Short mmCIF file of C-alpha atoms in Angstrom, two decimals:
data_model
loop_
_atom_site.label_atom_id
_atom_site.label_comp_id
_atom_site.label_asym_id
_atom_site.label_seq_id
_atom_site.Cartn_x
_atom_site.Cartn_y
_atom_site.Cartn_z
CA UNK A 911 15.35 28.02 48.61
CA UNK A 912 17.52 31.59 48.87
CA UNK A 913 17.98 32.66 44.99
CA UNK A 914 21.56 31.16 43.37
CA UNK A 915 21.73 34.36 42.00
CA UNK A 916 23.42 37.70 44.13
CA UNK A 917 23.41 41.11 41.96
CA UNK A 918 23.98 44.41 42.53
CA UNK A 919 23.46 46.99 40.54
CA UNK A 920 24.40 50.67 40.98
CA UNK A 921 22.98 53.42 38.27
CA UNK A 922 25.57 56.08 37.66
CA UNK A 923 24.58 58.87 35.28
CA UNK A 924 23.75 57.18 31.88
CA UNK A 925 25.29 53.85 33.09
CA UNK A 926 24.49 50.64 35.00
CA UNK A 927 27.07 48.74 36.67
CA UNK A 928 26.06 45.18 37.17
CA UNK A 929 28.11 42.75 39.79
CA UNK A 930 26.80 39.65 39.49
CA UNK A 931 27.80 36.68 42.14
CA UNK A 932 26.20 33.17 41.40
CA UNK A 933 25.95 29.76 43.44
CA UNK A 934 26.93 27.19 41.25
CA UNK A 935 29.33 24.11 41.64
CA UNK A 936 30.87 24.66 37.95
CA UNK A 937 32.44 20.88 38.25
CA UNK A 938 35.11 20.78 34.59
CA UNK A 939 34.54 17.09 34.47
CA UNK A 940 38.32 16.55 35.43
CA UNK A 941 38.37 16.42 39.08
CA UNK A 942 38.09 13.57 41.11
CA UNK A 943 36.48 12.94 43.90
CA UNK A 944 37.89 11.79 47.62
CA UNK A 945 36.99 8.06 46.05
CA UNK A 946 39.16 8.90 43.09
CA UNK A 947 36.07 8.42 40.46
CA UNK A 948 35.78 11.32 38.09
CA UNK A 949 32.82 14.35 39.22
CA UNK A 950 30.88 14.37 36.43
CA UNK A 951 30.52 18.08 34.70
CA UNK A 952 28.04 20.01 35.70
CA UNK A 953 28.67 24.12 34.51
CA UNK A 954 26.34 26.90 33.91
CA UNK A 955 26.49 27.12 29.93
CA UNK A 956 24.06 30.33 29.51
CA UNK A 957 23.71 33.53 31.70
CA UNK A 958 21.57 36.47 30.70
CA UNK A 959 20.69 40.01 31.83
CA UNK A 960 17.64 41.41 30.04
CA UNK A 961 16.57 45.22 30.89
CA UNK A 962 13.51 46.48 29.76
CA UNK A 963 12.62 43.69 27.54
CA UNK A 964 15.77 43.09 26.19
CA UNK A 965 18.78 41.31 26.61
CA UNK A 966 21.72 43.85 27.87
CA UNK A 967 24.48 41.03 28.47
CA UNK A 968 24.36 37.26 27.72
CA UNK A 969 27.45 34.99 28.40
CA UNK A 970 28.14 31.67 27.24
CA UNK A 971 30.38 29.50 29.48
CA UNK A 972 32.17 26.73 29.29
CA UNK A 973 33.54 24.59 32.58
CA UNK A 974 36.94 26.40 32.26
CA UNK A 975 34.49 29.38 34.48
CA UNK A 976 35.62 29.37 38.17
CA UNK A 977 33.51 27.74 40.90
CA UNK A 978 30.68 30.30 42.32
CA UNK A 979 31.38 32.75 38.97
CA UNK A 980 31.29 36.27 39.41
CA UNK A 981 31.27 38.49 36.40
CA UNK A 982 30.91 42.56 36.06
CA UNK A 983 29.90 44.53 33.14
CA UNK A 984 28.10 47.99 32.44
CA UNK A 985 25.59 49.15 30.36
CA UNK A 986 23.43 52.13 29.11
CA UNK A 987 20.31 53.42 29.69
CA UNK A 988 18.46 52.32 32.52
CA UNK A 989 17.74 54.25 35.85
CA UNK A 990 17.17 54.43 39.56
CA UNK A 991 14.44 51.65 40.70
CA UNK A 992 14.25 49.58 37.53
CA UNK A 993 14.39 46.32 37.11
CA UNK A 994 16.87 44.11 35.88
CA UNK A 995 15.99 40.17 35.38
CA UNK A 996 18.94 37.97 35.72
CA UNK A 997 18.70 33.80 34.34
CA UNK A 998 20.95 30.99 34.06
CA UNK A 999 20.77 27.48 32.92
CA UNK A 1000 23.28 24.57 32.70
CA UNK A 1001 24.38 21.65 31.86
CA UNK A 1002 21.83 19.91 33.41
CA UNK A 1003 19.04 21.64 32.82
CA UNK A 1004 19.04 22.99 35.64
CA UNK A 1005 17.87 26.96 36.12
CA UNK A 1006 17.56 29.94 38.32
CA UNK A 1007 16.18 33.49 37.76
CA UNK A 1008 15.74 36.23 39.47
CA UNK A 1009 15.25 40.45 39.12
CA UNK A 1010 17.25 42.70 41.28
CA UNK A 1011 16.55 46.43 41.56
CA UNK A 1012 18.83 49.18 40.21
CA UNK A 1013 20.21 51.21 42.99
CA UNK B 1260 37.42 -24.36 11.28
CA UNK B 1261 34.17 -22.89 9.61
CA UNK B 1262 33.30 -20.85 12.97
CA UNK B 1263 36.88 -19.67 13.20
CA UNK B 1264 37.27 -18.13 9.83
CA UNK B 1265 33.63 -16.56 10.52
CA UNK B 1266 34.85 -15.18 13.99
CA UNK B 1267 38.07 -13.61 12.05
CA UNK B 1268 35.25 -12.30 9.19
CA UNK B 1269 33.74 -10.57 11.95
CA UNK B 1270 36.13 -9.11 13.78
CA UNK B 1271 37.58 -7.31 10.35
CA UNK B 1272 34.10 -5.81 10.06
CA UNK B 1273 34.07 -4.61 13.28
CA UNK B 1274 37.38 -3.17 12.97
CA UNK B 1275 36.71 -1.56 9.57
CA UNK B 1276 33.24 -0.18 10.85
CA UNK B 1277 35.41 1.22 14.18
CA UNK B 1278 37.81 2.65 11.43
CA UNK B 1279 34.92 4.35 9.01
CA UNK B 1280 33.43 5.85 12.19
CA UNK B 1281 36.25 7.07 13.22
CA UNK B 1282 37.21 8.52 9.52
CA UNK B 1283 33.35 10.10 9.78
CA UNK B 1284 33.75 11.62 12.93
CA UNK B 1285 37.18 13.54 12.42
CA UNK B 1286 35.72 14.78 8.88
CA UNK B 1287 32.18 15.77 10.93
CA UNK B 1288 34.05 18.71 12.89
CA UNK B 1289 34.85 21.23 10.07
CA UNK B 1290 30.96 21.63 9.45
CA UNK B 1291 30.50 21.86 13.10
CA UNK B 1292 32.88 24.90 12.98
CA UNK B 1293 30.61 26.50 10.33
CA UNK B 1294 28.20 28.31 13.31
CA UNK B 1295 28.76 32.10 13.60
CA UNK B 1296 28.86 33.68 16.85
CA UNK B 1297 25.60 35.67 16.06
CA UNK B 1298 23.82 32.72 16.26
CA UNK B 1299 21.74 32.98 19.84
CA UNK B 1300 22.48 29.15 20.29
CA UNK B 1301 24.74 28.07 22.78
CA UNK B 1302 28.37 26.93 20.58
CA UNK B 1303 28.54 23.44 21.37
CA UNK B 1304 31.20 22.93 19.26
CA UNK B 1305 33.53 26.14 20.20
CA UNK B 1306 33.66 24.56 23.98
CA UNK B 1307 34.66 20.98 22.27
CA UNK B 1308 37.82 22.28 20.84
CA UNK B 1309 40.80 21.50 22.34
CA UNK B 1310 43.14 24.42 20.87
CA UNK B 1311 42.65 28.17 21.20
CA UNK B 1312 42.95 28.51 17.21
CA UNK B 1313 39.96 25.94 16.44
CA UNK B 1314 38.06 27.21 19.15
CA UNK B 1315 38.57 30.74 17.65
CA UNK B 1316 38.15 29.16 14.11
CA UNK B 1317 34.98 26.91 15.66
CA UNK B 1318 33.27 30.12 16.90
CA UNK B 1319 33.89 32.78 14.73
CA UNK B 1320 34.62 31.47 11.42
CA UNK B 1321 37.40 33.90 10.80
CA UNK B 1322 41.27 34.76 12.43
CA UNK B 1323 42.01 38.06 15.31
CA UNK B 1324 44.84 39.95 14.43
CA UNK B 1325 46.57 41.78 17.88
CA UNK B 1326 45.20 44.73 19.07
CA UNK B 1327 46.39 47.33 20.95
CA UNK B 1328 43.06 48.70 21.69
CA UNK B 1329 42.18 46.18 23.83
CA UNK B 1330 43.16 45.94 27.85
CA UNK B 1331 43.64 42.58 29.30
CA UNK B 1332 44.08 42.41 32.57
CA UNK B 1333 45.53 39.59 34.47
CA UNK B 1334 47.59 38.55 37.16
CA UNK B 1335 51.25 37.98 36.58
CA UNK B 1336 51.33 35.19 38.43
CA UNK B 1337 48.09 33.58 39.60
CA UNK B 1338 48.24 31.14 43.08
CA UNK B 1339 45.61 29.51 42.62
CA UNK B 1340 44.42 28.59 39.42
CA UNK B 1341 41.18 27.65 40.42
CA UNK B 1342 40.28 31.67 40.25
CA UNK B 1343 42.11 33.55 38.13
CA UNK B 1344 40.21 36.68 38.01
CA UNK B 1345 40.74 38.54 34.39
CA UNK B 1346 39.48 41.57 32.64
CA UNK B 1347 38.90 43.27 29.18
CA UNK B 1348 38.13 46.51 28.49
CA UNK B 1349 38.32 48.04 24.48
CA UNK B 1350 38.50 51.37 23.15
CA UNK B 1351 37.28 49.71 20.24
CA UNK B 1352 34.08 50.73 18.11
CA UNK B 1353 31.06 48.90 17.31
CA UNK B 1354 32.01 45.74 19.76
CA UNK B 1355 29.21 42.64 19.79
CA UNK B 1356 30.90 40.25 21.82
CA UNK B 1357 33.86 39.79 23.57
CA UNK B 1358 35.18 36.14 24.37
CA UNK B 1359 38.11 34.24 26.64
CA UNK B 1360 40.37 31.84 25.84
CA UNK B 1361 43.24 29.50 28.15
CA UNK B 1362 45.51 28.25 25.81
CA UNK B 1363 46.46 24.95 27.32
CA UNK B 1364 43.41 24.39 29.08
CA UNK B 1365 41.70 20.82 27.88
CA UNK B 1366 38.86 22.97 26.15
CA UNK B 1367 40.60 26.61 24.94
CA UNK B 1368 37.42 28.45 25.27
CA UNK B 1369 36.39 29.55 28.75
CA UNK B 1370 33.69 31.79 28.14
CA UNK B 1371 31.86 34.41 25.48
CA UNK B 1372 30.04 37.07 25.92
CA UNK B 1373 27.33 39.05 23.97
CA UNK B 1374 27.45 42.57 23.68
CA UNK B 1375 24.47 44.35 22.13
CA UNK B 1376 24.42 48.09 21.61
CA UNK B 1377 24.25 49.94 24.76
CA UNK B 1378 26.29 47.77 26.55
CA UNK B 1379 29.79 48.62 27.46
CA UNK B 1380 32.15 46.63 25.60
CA UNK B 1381 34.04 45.88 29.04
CA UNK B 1382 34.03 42.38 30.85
CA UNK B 1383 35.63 40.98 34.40
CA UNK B 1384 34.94 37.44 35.04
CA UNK B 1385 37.09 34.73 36.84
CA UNK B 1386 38.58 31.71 34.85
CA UNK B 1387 40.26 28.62 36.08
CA UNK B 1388 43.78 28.00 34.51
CA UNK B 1389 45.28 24.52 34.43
CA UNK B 1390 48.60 25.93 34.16
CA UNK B 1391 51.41 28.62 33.03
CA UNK B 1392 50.08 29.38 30.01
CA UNK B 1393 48.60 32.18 27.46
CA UNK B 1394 45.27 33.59 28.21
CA UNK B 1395 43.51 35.46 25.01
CA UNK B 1396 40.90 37.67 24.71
CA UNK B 1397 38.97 38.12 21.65
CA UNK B 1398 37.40 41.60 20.80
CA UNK B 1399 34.53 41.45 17.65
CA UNK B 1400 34.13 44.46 16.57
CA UNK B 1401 32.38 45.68 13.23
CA UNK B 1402 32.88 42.63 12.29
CA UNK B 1403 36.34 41.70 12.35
CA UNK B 1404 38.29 40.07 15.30
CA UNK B 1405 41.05 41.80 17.63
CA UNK B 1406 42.85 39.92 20.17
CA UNK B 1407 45.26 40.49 23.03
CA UNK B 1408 47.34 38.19 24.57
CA UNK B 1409 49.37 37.85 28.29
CA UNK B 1410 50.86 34.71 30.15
CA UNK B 1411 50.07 34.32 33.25
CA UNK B 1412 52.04 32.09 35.76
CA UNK B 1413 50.29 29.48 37.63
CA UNK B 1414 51.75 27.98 40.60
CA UNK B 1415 48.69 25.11 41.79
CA UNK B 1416 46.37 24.51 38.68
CA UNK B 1417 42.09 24.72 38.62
CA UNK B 1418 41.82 21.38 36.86
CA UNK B 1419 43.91 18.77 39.29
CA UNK B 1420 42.01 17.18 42.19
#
């Protein structure tokens, strides 16, 4: 399966902008469905970028995040053609990871 | 007559035990609230709470006085509250996390986010809004908490079917 996970991430000078765009149904637990029976939720609850080791952003969410989240930060640093790992887990145990390249 | 009055017997304990659990639950959430935001563990509780200032309260353990160092960005009026998309960005010093919160959302607390050193204390993320209402951001910095506050006007809400 393609990777949940789509990141870009563009090295300017001394800092790293990271776009970050993931797959993810983020259900809040109070929608219904066409049958009118509540979706159960289902949310990412942890994200994390980690950058040589260590973690340069980590977000905790709650279902109040919109469907597919995208979220955009910068940090210091890093350079040209490193790497940058990118998880997530949720609600459900569920997980993805992935490492995208700094451009 | 014997079985009746031992039917009624049991139905007061059942009530009472409903009632104690009840009592042990509400008391429960104050200790819940105890967990600092520099714990690495995801805050449970924080997401539970219903209001902004518990959730606050629930994840931080202290108040945010208003800031004018910090930039919230948001729509005026949002369409679709499903996506609301909203930004922070502080002049502040010293900032280790930055979090979001809808006011009248079911749970306050939307998101958090971590900010160790080297990282630029400057977030954009997109939030779903059940309706007009308050959205505050909450700036940690050296310790203390900032906040800034704007309304933004929804006209369909993120949590309706």
């Amino acid at each position: 399966m393609a990777s949940t996970i789509r990141v870009r991430a563009t090295a300017n000078g001394d800092i790293t902008e990271v776009q970050a765009l993931i797959q993810h149904p983020m259900d809040s637990g109070f929608v219904k469905d066409a049958k009118g029976e509540l979706i159960p939720a289902h949310f990412i609850q942890e994200l994390k970028f980690e950058y040589n080791g260590k973690d340069v952003f980590v977000a905790d969410w709650g279902p109040a995040v919109s469907k597919d989240p995208y979220v955009k930060f910068s940090f210091k640093g890093a350079k040209k053609g490193d790497d940058l790992k990118i998880s997530w887990t949720d609600n459900k145990g569920a997980s993805d990871t992935t490492t995208a390249k700094i451009s | 007559m014997s079985s009746t009055t031992g039917l009624l017997a049991t139905r007061r304990l059942i009530l009472q035990g409903a009632a104690s659990v009840a009592l042990i639950g509400l008391g429960n959430l104050p200790f819940g609230a105890a967990r600092a935001a520099a714990n690495d563990k995801y805050p449970e509780e924080a997401f539970k709470q219903k209001s902004e200032a518990d959730a606050i309260k629930a994840l931080y353990g202290k108040t945010a006085e208003p800031s004018d160092k910090i930039k919230l960005d948001a729509p005026e009026i949002a369409e679709n509250g499903g996506v609301v998309p909203i930004s922070v960005t502080t002049t502040l010093e010293k900032v280790t996390s930055i979090s979001f919160f809808v006011a009248e959302n079911p749970n306050a607390l939307a998101a958090s986010y971590k900010i160790p050193d080297g990282t630029v204390p400057s977030v954009a993320n997109r939030l779903k809004m059940a309706k007009t209402t308050n959205v505050v951001a909450i700036v940690e910095a050296d310790g203390k908490l900032f906040s800034a506050t704007k309304e933004v006007k929804v006209t369909v809400g993120g949590c309706g079917g």
